[in-house]
PDB file of C-alpha atoms in Angstrom:
ATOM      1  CA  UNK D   1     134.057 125.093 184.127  1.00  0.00           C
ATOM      2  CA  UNK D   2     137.763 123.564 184.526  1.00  0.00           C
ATOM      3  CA  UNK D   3     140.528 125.057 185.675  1.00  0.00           C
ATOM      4  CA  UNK D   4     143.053 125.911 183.185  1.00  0.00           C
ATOM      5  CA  UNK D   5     146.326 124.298 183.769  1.00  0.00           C
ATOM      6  CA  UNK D   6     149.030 126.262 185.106  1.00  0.00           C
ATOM      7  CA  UNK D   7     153.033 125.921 185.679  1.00  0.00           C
ATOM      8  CA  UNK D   8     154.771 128.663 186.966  1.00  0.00           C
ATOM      9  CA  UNK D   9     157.507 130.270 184.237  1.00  0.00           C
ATOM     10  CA  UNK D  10     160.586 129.195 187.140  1.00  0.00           C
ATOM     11  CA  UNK D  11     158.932 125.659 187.313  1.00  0.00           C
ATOM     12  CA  UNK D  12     158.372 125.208 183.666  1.00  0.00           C
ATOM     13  CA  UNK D  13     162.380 126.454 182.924  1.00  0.00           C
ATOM     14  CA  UNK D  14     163.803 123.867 185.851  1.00  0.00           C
ATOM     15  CA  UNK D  15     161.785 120.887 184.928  1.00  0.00           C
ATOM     16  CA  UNK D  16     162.931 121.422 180.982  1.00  0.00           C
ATOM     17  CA  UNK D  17     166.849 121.657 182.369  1.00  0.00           C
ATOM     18  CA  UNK D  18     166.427 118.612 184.523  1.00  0.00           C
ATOM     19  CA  UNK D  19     164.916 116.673 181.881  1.00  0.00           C
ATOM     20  CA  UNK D  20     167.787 117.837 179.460  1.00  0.00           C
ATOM     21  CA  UNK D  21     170.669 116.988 181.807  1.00  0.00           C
ATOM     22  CA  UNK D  22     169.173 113.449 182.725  1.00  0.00           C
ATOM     23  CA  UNK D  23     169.202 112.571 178.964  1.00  0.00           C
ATOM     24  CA  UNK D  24     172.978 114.040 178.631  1.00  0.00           C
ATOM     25  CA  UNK D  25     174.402 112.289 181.210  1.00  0.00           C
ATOM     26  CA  UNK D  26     172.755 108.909 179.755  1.00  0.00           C
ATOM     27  CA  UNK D  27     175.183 109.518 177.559  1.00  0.00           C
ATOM     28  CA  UNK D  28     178.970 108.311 177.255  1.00  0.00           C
ATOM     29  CA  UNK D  29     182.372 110.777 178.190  1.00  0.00           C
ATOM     30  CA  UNK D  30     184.102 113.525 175.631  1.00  0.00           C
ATOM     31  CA  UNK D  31     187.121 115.457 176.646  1.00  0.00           C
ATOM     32  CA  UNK D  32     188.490 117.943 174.360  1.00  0.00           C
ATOM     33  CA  UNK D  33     192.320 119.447 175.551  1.00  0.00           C
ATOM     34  CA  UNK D  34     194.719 121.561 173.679  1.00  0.00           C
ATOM     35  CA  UNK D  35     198.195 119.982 173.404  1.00  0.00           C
ATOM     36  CA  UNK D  36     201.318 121.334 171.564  1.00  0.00           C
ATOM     37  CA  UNK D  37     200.403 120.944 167.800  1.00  0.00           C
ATOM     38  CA  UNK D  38     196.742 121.465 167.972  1.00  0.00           C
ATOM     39  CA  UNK D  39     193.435 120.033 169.539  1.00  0.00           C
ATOM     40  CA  UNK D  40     192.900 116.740 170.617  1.00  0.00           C
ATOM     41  CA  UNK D  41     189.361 114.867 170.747  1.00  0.00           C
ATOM     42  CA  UNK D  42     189.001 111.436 172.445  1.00  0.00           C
ATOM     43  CA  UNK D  43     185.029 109.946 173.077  1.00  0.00           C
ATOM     44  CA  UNK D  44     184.207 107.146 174.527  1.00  0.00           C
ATOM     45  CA  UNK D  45     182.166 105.533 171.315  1.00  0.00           C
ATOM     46  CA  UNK D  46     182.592 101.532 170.226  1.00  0.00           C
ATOM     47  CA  UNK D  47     180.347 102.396 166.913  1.00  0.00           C
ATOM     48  CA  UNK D  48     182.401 102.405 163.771  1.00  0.00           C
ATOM     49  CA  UNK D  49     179.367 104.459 162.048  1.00  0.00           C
ATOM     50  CA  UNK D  50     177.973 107.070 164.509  1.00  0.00           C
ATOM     51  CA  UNK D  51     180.184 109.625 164.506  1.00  0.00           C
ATOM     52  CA  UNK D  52     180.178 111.876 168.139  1.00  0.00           C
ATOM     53  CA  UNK D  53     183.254 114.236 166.210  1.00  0.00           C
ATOM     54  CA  UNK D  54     183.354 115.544 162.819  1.00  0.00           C
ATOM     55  CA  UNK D  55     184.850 118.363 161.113  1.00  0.00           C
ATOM     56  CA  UNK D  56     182.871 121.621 160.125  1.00  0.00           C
ATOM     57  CA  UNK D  57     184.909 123.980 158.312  1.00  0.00           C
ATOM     58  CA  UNK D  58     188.951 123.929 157.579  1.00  0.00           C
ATOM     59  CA  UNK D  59     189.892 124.332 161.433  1.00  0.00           C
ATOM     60  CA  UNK D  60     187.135 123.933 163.092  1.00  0.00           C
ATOM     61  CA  UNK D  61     185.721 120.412 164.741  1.00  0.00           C
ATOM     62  CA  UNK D  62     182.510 120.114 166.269  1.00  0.00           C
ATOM     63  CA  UNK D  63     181.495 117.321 169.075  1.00  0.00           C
ATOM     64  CA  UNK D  64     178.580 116.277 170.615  1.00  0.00           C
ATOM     65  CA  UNK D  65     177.166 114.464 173.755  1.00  0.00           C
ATOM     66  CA  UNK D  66     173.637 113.322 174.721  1.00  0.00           C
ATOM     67  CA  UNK D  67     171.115 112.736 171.892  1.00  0.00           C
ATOM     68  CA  UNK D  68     172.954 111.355 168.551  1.00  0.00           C
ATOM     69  CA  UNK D  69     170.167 112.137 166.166  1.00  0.00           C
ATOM     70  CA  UNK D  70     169.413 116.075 167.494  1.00  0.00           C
ATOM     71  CA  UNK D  71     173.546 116.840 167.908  1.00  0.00           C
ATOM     72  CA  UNK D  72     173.895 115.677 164.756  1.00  0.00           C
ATOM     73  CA  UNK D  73     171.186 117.800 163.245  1.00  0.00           C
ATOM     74  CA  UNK D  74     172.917 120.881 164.875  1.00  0.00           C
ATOM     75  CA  UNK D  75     176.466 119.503 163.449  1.00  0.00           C
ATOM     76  CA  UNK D  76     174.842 119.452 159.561  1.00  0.00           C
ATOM     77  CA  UNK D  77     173.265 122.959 160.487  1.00  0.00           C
ATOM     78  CA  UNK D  78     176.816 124.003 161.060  1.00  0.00           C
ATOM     79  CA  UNK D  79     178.527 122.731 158.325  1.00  0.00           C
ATOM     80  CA  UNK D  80     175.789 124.575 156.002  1.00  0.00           C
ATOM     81  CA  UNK D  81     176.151 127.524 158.304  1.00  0.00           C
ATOM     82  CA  UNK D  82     180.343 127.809 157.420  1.00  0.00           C
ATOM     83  CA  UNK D  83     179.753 126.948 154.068  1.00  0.00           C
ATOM     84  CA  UNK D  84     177.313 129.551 153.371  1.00  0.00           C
ATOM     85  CA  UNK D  85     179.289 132.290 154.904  1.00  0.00           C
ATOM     86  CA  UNK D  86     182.605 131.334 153.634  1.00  0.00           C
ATOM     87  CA  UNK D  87     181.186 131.330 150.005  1.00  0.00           C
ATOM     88  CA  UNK D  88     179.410 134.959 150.840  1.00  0.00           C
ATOM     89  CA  UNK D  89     182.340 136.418 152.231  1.00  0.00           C
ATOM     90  CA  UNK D  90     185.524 135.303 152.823  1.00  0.00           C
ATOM     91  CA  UNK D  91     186.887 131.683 154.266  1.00  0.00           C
ATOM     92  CA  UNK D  92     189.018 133.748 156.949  1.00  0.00           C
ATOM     93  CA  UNK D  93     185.495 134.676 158.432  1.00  0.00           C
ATOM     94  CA  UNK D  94     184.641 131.316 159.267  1.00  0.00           C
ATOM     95  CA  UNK D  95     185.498 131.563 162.853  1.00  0.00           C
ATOM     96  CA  UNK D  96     184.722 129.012 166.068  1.00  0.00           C
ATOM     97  CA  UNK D  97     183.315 131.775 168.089  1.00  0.00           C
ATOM     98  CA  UNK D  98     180.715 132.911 165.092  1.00  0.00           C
ATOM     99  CA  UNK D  99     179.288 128.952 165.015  1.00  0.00           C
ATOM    100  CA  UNK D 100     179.350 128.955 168.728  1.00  0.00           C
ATOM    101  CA  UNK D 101     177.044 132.148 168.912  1.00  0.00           C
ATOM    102  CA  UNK D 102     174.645 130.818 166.134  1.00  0.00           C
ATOM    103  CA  UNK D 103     174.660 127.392 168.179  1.00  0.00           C
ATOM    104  CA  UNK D 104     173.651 128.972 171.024  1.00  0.00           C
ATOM    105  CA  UNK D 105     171.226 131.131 169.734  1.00  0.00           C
ATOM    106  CA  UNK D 106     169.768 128.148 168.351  1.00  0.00           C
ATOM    107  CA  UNK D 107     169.727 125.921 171.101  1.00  0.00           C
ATOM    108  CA  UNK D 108     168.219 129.088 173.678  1.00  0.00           C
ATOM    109  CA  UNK D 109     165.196 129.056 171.645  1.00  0.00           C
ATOM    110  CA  UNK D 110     164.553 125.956 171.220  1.00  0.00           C
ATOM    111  CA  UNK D 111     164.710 125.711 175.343  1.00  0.00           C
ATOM    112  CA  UNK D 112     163.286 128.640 175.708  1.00  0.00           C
ATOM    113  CA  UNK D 113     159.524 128.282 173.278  1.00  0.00           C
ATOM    114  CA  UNK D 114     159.906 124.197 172.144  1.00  0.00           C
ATOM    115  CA  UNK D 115     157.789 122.078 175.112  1.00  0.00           C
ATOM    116  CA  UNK D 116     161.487 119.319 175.105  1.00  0.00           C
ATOM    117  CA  UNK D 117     164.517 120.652 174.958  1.00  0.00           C
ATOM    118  CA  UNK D 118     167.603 119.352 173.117  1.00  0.00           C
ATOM    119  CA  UNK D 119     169.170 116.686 175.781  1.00  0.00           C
ATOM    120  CA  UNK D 120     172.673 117.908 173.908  1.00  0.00           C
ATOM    121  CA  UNK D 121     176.036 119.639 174.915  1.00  0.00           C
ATOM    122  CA  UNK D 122     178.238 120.254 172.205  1.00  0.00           C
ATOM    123  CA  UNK D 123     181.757 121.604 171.685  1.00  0.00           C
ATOM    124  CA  UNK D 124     182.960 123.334 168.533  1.00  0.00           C
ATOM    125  CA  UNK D 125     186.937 123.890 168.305  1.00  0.00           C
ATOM    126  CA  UNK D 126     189.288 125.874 166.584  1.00  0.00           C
ATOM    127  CA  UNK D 127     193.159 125.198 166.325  1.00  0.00           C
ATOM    128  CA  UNK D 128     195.009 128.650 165.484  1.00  0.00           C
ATOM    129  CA  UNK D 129     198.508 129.036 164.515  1.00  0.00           C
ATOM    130  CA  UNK D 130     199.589 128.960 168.461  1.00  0.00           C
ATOM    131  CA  UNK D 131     198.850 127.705 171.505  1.00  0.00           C
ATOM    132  CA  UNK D 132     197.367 131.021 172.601  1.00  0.00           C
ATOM    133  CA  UNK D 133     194.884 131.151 169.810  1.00  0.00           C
ATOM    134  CA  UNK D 134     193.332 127.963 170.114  1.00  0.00           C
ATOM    135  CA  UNK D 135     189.322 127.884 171.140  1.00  0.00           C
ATOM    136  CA  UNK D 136     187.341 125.392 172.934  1.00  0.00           C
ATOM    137  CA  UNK D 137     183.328 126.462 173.056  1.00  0.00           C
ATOM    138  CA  UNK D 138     181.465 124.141 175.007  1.00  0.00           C
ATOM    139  CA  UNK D 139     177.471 125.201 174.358  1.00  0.00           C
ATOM    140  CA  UNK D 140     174.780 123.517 176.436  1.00  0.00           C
ATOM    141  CA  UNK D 141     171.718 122.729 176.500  1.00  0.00           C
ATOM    142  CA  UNK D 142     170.471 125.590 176.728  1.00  0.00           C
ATOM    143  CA  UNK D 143     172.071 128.044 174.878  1.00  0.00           C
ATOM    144  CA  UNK D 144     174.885 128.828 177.157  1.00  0.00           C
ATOM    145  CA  UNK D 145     178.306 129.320 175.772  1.00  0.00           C
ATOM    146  CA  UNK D 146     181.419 128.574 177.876  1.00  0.00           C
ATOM    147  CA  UNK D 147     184.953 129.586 176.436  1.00  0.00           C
ATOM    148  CA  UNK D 148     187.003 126.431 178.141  1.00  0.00           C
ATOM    149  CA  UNK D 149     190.412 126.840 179.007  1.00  0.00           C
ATOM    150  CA  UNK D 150     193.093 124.215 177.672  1.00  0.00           C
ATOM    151  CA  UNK D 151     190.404 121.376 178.781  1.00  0.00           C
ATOM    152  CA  UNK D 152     186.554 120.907 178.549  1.00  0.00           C
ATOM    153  CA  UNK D 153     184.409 117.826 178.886  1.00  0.00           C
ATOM    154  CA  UNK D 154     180.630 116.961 177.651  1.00  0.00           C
ATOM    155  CA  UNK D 155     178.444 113.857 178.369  1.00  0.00           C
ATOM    156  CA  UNK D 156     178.091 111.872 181.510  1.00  0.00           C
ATOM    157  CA  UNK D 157     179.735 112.283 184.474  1.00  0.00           C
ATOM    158  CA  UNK D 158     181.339 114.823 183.141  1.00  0.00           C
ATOM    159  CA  UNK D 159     182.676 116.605 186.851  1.00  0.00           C
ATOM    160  CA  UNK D 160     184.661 113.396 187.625  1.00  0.00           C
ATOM    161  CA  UNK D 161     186.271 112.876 184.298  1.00  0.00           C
ATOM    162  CA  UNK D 162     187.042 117.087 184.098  1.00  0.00           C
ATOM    163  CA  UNK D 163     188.403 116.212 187.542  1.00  0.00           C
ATOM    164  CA  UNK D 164     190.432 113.661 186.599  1.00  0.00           C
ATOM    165  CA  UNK D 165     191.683 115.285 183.823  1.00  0.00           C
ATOM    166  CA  UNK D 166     193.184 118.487 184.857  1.00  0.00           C
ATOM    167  CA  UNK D 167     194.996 116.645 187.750  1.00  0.00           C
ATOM    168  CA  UNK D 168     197.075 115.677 184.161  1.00  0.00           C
ATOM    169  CA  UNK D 169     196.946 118.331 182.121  1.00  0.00           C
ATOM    170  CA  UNK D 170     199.213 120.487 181.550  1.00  0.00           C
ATOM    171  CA  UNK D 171     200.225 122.845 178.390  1.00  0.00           C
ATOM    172  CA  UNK D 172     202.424 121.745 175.842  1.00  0.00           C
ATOM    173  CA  UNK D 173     201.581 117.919 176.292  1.00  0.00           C
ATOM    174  CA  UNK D 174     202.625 115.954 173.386  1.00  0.00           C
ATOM    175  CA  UNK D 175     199.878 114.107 171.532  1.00  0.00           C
ATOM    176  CA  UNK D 176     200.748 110.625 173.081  1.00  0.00           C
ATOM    177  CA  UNK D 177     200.595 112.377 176.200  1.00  0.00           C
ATOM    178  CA  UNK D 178     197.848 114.619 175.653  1.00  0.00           C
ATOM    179  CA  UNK D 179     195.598 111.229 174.390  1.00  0.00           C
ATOM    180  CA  UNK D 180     197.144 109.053 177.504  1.00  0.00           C
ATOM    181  CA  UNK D 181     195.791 111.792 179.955  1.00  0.00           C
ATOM    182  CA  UNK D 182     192.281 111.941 178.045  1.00  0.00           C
ATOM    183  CA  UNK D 183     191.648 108.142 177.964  1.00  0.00           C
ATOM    184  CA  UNK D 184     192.912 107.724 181.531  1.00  0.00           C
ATOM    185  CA  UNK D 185     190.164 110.245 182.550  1.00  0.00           C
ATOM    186  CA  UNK D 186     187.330 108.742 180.290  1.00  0.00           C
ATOM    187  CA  UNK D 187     188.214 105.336 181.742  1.00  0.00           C
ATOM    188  CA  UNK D 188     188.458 106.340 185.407  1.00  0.00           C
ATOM    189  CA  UNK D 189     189.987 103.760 188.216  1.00  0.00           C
ATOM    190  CA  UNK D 190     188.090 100.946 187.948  1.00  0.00           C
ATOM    191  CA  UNK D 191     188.072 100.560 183.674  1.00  0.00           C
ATOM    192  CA  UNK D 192     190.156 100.358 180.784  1.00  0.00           C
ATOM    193  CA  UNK D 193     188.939 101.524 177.661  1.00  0.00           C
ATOM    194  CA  UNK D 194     190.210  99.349 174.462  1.00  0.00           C
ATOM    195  CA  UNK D 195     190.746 101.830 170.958  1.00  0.00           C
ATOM    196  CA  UNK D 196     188.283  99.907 169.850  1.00  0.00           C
ATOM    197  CA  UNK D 197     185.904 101.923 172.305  1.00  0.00           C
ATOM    198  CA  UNK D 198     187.281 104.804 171.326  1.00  0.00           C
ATOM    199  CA  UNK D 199     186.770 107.894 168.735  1.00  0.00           C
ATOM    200  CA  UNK D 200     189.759 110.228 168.309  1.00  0.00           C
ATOM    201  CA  UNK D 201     190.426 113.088 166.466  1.00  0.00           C
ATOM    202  CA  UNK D 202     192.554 116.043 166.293  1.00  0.00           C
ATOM    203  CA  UNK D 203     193.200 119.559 164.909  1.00  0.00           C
ATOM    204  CA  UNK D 204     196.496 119.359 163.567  1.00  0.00           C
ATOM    205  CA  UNK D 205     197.644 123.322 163.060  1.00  0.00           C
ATOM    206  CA  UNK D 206     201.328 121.612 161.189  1.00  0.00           C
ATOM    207  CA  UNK D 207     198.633 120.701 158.716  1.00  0.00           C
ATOM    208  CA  UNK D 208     198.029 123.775 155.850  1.00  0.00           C
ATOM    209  CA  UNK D 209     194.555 124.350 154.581  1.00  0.00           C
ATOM    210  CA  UNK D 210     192.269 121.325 156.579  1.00  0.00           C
ATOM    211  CA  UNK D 211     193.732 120.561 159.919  1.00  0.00           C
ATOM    212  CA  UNK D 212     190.563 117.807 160.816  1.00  0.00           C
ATOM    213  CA  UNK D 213     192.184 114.526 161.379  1.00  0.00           C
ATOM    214  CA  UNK D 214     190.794 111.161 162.572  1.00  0.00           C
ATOM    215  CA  UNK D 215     192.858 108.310 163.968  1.00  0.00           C
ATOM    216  CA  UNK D 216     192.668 105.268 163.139  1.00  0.00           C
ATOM    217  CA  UNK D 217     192.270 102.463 166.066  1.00  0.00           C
ATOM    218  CA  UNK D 218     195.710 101.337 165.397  1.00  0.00           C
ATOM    219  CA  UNK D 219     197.059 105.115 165.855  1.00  0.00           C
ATOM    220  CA  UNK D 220     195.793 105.416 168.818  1.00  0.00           C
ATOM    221  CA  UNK D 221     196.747 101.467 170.000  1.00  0.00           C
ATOM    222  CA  UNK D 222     200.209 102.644 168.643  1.00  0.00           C
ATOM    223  CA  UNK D 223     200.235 106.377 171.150  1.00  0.00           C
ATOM    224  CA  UNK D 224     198.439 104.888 173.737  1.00  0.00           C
ATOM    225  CA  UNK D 225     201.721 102.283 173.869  1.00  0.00           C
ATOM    226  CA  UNK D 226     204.379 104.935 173.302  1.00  0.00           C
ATOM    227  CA  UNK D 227     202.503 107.034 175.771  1.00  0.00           C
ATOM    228  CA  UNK D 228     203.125 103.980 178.363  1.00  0.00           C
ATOM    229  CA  UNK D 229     206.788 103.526 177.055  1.00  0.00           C
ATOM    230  CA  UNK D 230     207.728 106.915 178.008  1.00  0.00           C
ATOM    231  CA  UNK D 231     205.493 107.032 181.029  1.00  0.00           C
ATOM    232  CA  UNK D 232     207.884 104.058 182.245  1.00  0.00           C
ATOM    233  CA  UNK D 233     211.019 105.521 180.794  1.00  0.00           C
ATOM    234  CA  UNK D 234     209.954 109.031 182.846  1.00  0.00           C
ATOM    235  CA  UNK D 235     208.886 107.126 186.356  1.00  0.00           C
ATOM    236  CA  UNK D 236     211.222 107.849 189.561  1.00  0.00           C
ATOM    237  CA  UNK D 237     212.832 105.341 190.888  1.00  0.00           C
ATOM    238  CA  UNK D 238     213.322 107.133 194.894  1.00  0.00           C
ATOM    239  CA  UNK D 239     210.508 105.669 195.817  1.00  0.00           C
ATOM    240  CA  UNK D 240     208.585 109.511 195.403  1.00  0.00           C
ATOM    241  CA  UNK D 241     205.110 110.197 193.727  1.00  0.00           C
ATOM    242  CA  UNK D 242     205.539 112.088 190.362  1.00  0.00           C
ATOM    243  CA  UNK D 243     205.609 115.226 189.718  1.00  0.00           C
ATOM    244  CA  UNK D 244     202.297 116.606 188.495  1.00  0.00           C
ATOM    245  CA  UNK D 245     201.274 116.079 185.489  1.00  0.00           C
ATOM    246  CA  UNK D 246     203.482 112.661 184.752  1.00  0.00           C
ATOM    247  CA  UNK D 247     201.649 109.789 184.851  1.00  0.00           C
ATOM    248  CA  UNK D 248     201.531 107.281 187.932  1.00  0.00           C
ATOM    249  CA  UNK D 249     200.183 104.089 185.718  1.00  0.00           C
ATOM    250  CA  UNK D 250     200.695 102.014 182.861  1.00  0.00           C
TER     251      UNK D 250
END
């Protein structure tokens, strides 16, 4: 008589995360930041049809890294999630922190009972009527919910570009800024990312009702330039490094 096979529990949990983060970080960059009329959302994505941002209820956006088709089936999961609960009760109840609970709870079992996890990190974010009230839920693989602060990246090498990034960041940042900063980080030192390799969004809280915006690749052409133009116009001229959170390079 065989054997049965056996994996220890602590074996069986570490092989399923490892397997989950090698498929995330196959795949490209996000960066999510809060700047000073709402959210901004800038992926590294050349496809005009797969979509790595959407929107999911009337101020909320979701995002996703790793696996297209299975962070897309959690992004039409939400949207029927909001829907449903804003028809039952009240559109006020739709609420970032609710979807990021039910994501989570979602993606825990599925690591927890399913033999292959989701190879997924998503972010779902909500632009308030301030600054203070903004929320940026980063939920990985498996199941774990992190409430970001001003920043948050997903996808592959994700601890350089959150590295890069907050060496720029800084609240209040203007749009042009704020999109400058997140394509700098994306790109890194030794690359320059085109807006034609680019997905942007943004939560716009000036806008009533739907805040969900998408830019266009001549938008963000257009404030990637004015970003420069004031980056230039801002530069000392003593010879000194900037102060931080200005922008060194063109």
């Amino acid at each position: 008589m065989s054997m049965p096979f056996y994996v220890s529990p602590e074996q069986w949990m570490k092989d399923k995360a490892d397997f989950a983060r090698k498929g995330i970080a196959r795949g490209k960059g996000l960066a999510a930041m809060v700047y000073d009329d709402g959210i901004l959302i800038c992926a590294e994505n050349s496809s005009a049809t797969l979509r790595k941002i959407s929107e999911i209820y009337d101020r909320i956006a979701f995002a996703g890294a790793g696996r297209y088709n299975e962070y897309d089936r959690l992004r039409i999961a939400g949207v029927r999630h909001a829907d449903l609960k804003g028809y039952s009760f009240s559109r006020e109840d739709v609420d970032a922190q609710s979807l990021a609970n039910a994501y989570a709870q979602m993606l825990h079992d599925v690591f927890t009972h399913e033999v292959k996890p989701m190879e997924v990190d998503i972010l779902v974010a909500e632009a308030a009527g301030d600054r203070t009230g903004d929320r940026l839920f980063h939920i990985l693989y498996d199941g774990t919910v992190v409430d970001e602060e001003g920043v948050t990246v997903l996808g592959g090498d994700a601890e350089a570009i959150a590295n890069r990034l907050r060496q720029t960041y800084r609240p209040g940042l203007s749009l042009e800024e704020a999109l400058r900063a997140a394509v700098s980080a994306l790109a890194g030192a030794d690359r320059t990312l085109a807006p034609t390799e680019l997905e942007v969004a943004v939560l716009a809280r000036a806008n009533s009702g739907r805040t969900f915006q998408r830019l266009t690749r001549d938008q963000v052409a257009a404030a990637l330039v004015s970003g420069e133009a004031a980056g230039d116009g801002q530069a000392p001229d003593d010879g000194q490094a900037p102060e931080e959170g200005q922008a060194s390079e063109g």
